[in-house]
Structures are given as structure tokens and as C-alpha cells.
PDB file of C-alpha atoms in Angstrom:
ATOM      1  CA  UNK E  22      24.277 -48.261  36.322  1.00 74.00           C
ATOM      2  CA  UNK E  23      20.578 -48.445  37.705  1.00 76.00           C
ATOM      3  CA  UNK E  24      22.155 -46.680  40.882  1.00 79.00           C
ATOM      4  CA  UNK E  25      23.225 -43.816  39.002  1.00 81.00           C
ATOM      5  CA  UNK E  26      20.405 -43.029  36.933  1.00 84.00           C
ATOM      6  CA  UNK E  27      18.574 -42.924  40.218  1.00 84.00           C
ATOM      7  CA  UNK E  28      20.912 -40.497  41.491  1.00 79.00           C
ATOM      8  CA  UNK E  29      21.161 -38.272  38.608  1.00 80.00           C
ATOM      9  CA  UNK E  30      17.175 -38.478  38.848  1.00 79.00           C
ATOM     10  CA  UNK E  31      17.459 -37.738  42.780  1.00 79.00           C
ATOM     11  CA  UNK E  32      19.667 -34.712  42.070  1.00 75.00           C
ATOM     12  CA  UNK E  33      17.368 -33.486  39.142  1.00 75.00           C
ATOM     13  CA  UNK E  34      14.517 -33.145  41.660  1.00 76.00           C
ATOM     14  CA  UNK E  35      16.473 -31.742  44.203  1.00 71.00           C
ATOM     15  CA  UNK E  36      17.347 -28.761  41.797  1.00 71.00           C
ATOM     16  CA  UNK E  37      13.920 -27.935  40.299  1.00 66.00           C
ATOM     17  CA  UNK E  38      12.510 -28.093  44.055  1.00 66.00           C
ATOM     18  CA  UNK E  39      14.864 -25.842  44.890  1.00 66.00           C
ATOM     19  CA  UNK E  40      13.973 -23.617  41.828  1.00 57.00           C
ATOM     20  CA  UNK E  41      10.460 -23.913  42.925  1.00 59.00           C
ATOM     21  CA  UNK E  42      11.186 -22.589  46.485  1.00 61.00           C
ATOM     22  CA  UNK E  43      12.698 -19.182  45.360  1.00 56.00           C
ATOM     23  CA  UNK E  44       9.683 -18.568  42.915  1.00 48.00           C
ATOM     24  CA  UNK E  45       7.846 -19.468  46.512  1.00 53.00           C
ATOM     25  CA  UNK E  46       9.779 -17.275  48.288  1.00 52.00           C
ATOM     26  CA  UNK E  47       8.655 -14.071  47.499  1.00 52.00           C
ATOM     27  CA  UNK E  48       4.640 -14.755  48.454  1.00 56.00           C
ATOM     28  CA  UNK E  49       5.723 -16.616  51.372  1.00 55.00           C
ATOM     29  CA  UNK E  50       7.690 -13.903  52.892  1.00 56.00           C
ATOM     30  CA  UNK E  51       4.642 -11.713  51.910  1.00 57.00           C
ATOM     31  CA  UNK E  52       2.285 -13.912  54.022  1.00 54.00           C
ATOM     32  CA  UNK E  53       4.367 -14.121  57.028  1.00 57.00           C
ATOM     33  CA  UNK E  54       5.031 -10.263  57.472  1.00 56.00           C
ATOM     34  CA  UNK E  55       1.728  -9.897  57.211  1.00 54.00           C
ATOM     35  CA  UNK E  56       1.076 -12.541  59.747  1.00 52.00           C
ATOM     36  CA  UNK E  57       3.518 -10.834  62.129  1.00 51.00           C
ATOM     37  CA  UNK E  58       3.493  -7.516  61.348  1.00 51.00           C
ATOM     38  CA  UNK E  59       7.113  -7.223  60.754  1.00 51.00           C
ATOM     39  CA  UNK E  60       8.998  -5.742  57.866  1.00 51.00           C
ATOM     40  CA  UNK E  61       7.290  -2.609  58.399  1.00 48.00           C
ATOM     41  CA  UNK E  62       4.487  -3.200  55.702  1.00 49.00           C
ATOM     42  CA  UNK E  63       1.325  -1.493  56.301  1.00 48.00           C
ATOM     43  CA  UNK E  64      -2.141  -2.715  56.235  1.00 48.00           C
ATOM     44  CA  UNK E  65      -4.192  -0.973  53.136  1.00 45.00           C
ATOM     45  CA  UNK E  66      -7.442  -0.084  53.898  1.00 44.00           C
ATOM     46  CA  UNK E  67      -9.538   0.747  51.156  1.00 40.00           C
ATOM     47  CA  UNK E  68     -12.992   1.318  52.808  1.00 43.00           C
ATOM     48  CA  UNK E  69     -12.307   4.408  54.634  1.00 44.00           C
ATOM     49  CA  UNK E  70     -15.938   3.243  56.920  1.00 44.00           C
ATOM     50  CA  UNK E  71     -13.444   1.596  59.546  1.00 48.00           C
ATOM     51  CA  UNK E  72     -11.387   4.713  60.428  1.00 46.00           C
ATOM     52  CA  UNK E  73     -14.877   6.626  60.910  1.00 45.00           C
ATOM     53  CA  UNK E  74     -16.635   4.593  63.361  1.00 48.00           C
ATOM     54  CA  UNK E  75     -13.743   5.015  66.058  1.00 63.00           C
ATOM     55  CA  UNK E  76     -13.855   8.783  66.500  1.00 89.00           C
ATOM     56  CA  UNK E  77     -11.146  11.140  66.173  1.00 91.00           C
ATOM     57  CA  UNK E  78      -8.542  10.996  69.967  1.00 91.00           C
ATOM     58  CA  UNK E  79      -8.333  15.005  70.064  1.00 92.00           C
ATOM     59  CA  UNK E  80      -6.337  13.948  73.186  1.00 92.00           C
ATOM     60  CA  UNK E  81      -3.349  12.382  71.606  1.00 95.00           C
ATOM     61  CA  UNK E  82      -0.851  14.114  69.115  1.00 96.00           C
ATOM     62  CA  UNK E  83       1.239  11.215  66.399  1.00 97.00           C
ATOM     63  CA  UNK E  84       4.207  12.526  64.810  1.00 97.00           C
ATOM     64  CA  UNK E  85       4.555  11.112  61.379  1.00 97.00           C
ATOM     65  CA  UNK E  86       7.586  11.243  59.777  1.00 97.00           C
ATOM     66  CA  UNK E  87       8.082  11.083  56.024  1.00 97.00           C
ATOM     67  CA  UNK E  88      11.572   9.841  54.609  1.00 97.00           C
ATOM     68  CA  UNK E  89      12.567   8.755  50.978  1.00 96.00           C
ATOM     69  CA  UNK E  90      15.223   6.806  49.181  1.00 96.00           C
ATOM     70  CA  UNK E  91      16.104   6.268  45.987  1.00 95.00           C
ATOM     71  CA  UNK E  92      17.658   2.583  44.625  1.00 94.00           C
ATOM     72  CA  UNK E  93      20.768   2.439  43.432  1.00 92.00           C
ATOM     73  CA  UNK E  94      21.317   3.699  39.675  1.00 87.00           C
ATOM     74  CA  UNK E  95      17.572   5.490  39.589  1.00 93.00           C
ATOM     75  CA  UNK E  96      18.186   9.087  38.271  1.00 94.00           C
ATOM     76  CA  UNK E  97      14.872  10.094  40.048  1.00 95.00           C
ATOM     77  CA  UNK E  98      14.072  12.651  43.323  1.00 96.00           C
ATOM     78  CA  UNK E  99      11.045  11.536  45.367  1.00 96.00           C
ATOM     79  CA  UNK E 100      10.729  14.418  47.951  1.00 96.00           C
ATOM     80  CA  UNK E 101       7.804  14.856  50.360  1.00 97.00           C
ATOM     81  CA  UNK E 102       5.828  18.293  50.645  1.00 96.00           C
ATOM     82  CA  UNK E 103       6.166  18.102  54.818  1.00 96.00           C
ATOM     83  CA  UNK E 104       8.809  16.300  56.432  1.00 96.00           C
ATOM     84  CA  UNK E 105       6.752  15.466  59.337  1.00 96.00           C
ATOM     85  CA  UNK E 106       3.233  15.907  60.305  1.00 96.00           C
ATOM     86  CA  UNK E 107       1.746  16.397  63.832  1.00 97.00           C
ATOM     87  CA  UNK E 108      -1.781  14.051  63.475  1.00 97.00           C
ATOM     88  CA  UNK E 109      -4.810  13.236  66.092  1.00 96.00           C
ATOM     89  CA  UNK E 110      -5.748   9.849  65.845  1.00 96.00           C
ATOM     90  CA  UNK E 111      -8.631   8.272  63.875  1.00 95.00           C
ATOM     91  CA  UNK E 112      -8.700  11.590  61.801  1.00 96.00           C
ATOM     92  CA  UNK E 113      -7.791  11.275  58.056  1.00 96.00           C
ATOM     93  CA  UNK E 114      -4.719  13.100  56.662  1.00 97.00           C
ATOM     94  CA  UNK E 115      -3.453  13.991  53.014  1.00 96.00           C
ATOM     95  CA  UNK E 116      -0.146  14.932  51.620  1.00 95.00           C
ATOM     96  CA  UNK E 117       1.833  15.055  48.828  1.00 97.00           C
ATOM     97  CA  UNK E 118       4.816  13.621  46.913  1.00 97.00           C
ATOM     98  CA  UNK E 119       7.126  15.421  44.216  1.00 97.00           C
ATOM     99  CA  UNK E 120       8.638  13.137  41.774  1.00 96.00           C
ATOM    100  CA  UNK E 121      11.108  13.520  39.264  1.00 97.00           C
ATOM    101  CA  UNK E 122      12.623  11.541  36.203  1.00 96.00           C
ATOM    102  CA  UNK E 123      16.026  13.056  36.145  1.00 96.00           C
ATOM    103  CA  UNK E 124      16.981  10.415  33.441  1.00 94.00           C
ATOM    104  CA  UNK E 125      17.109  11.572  29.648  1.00 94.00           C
ATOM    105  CA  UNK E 126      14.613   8.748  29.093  1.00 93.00           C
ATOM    106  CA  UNK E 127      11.074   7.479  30.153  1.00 94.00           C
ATOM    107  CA  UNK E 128      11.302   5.168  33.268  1.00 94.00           C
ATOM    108  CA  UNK E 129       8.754   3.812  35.258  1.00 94.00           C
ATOM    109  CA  UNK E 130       9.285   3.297  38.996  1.00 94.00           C
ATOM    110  CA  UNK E 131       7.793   1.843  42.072  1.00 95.00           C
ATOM    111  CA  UNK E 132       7.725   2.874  45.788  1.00 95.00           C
ATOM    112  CA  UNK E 133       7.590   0.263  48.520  1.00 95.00           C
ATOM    113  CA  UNK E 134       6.767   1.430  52.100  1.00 95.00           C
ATOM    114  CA  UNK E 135       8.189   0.658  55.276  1.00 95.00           C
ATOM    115  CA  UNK E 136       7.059   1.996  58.697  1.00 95.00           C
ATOM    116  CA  UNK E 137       9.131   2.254  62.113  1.00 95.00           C
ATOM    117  CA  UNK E 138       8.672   1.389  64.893  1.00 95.00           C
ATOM    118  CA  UNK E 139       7.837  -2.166  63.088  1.00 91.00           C
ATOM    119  CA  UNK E 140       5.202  -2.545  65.840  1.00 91.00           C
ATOM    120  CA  UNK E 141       3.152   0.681  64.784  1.00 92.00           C
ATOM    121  CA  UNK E 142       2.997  -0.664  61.024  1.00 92.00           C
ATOM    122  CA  UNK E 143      -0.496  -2.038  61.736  1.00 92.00           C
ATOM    123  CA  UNK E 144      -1.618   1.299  63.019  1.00 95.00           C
ATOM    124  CA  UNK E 145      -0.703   3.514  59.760  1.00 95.00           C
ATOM    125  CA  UNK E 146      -3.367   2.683  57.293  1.00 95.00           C
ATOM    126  CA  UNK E 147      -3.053   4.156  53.665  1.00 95.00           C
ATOM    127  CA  UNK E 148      -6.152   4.698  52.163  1.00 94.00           C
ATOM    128  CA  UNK E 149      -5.029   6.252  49.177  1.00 94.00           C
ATOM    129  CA  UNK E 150      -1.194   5.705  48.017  1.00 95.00           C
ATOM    130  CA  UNK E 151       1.189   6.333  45.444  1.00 94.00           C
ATOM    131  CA  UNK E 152       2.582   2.940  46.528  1.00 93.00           C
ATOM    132  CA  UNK E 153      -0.423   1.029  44.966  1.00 93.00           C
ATOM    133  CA  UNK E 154       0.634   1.904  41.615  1.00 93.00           C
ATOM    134  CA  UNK E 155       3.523   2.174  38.954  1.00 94.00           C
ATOM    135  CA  UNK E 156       4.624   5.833  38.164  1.00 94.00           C
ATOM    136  CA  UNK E 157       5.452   6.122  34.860  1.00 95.00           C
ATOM    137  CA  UNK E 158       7.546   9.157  33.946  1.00 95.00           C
ATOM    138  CA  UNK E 159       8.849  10.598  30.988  1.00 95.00           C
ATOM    139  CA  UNK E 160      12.340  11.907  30.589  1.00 95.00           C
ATOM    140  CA  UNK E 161      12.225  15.063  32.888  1.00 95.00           C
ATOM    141  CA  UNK E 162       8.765  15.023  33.742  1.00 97.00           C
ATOM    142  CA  UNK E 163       7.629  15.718  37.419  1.00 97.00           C
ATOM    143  CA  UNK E 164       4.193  14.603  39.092  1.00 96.00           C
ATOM    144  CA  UNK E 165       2.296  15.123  42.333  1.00 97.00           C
ATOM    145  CA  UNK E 166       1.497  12.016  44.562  1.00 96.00           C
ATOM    146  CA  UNK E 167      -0.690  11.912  46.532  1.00 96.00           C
ATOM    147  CA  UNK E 168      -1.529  10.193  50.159  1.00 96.00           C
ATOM    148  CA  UNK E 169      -3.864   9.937  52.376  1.00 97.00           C
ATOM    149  CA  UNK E 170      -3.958   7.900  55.521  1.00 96.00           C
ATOM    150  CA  UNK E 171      -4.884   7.962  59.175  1.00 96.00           C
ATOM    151  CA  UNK E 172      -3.144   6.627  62.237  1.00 96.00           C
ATOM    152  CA  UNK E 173      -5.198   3.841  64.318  1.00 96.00           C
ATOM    153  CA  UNK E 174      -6.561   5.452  67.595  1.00 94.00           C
ATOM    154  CA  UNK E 175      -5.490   1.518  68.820  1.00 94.00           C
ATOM    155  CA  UNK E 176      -2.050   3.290  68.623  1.00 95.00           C
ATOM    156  CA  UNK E 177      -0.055   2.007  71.262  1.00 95.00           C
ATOM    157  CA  UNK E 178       0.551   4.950  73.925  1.00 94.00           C
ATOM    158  CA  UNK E 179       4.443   4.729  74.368  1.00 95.00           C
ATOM    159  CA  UNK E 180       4.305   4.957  70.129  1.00 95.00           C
ATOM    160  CA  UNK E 181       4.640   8.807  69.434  1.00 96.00           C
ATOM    161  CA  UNK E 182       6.362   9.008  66.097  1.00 97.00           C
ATOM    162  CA  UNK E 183       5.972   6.493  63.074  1.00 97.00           C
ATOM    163  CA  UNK E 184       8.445   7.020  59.972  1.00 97.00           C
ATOM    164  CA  UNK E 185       6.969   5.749  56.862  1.00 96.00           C
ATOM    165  CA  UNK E 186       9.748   5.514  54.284  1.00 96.00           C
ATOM    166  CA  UNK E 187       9.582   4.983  50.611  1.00 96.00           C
ATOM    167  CA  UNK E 188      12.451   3.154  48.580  1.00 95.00           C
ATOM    168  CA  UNK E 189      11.765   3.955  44.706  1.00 94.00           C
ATOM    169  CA  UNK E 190      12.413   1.305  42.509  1.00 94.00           C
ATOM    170  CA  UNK E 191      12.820   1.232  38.882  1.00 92.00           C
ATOM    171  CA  UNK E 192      10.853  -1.202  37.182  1.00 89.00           C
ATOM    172  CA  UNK E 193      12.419  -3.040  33.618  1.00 84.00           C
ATOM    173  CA  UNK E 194      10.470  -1.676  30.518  1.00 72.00           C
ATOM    174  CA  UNK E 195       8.716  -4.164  28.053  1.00 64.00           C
ATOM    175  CA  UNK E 196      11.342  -4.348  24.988  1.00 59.00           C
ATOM    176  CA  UNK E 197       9.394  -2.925  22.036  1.00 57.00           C
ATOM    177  CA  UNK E 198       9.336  -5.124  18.955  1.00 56.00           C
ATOM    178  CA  UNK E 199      10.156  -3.585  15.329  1.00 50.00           C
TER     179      UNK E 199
END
């Protein structure tokens, strides 16, 4: 009898460890990409002082491509102004975003980036992004969004084009009471 309580009580803390690893998951994976650099994700620089003090590389040309996607089931368009941009390293770029709830109702969504080559996501730095934020939309409604961002002049020289994608994700709304 003793030996089965024991193993009931083994097995009960086997399954809420195991419940606490996938809530741990999520910030672990978060803290090794950003460890290795992989996944894509992109450093966010906020202080724009760091881009400034190494000089513009009039030499060197960066293509940047922009690509979207949309999740699964999201009645939205995300569409960028430019498909690609032609940038000099070290100097600061802004473009725009259309979005669009298609849906007959208000949604809210959120845009997660991803750069490729992996290896150049530490050299696209987003100082200003749609991606920091939820976009709330009404039904139908269309907004600008904006970004700005600069490619490292650290840029490894066989990198010549980045793609920075955006999947758009809809985020669950907070049931109303009544």
C-alpha cells in the first residue's frame, strides 16, 4: 500500500513538472535564439545613438526584402509599400505597411518577424516597428505601419540581401461581461 501511494505521488510530480516545463518553454526558447542568433529574430534597438556613431558605408548596397503572411483563418491583408529596398549601410531607412481587417468584426492582430539569411538577423535592427505592438482593427478598417530600421555596417560581405518577413497573428479578444 505504502509503495503505491509513493508511486501515485512519484507520478503526480512527474506530471506537474512536466506542466511546468511547457509554461518554461516559451521564455527558454526566447533566451536561446537570442543567445544564438537563430530563428531569425532581430535585435531591437531603441536608442538610435548606436547606428550613428558607425558612419554610413556609401560603398556597399543591402537589398532588403519585405515579405508577408497571413495565419491561417485571419481575414486580414498585410502588404508592404516596396517590395524590396536597395539600402547603404549604417544609414536609417523608413517604410510602410498597409493593413486590413477584411473580417465583418473588430480583431486585433500581431506580427512576428523573421529575417533570412538567419546569420544577418543580428545586423537588421528595427528601431521603430509595427511588430512591438498589437494592431487593433475594426471590421474593415485599414492603417499605415510604419518601420524604420537600418542594416549594421558589421554586415557580413558575402550577405547582400536580408528578407524580413512578417507572419500576422490574430490575438483572442477579452470576453466582455454583461
Amino acid at each position: 500500500m505504502a509503495s503505491s501511494r509513493r508511486l501515485v505521488g512519484g507520478l503526480c510530480l512527474v506530471v506537474f513538472g512536466m506542466f511546468g516545463f511547457g509554461f518554461a518553454l516559451v521564455p527558454l526558447y526566447q533566451v536561446f535564439c537570442d543567445l544564438t542568433g537563430l530563428n531569425g529574430k532581430t535585435s531591437n534597438i531603441v536608442n538610435a545613438q548606436a547606428q550613428s556613431s558607425q558612419g554610413v558605408d556609401l560603398e556597399r548596397i543591402v537589398t532588403v526584402e519585405f515579405v508577408t503572411y497571413i495565419s491561417k483563418g485571419m481575414q486580414w491583408q498585410l502588404t508592404p509599400k516596396v517590395e524590396q529596398l536597395k539600402v547603404n549601410p549604417g544609414q536609417m531607412y523608413e517604410m510602410e505597411f498597409i493593413a486590413t481587417n477584411l473580417s465583418a468584426k473588430d480583431q486585433v492582430g500581431q506580427a512576428v518577424p523573421s529575417v533570412s539569411p538567419g546569420q544577418g538577423a543580428n545586423y537588421l535592427n528595427k528601431t521603430e516597428c509595427f511588430c512591438f505592438n498589437q494592431q487593433p482593427l475594426a471590421a474593415g478598417e485599414t492603417a499605415t505601419l510604419p518601420l524604420r530600421f537600418f542594416v549594421d555596417t558589421e554586415l557580413p560581405q558575402d550577405i547582400s540581401t536580408l528578407t524580413l518577413s512578417y507572419t500576422l497573428y490574430e490575438l483572442p479578444q477579452p470576453q466582455q461581461k454583461g
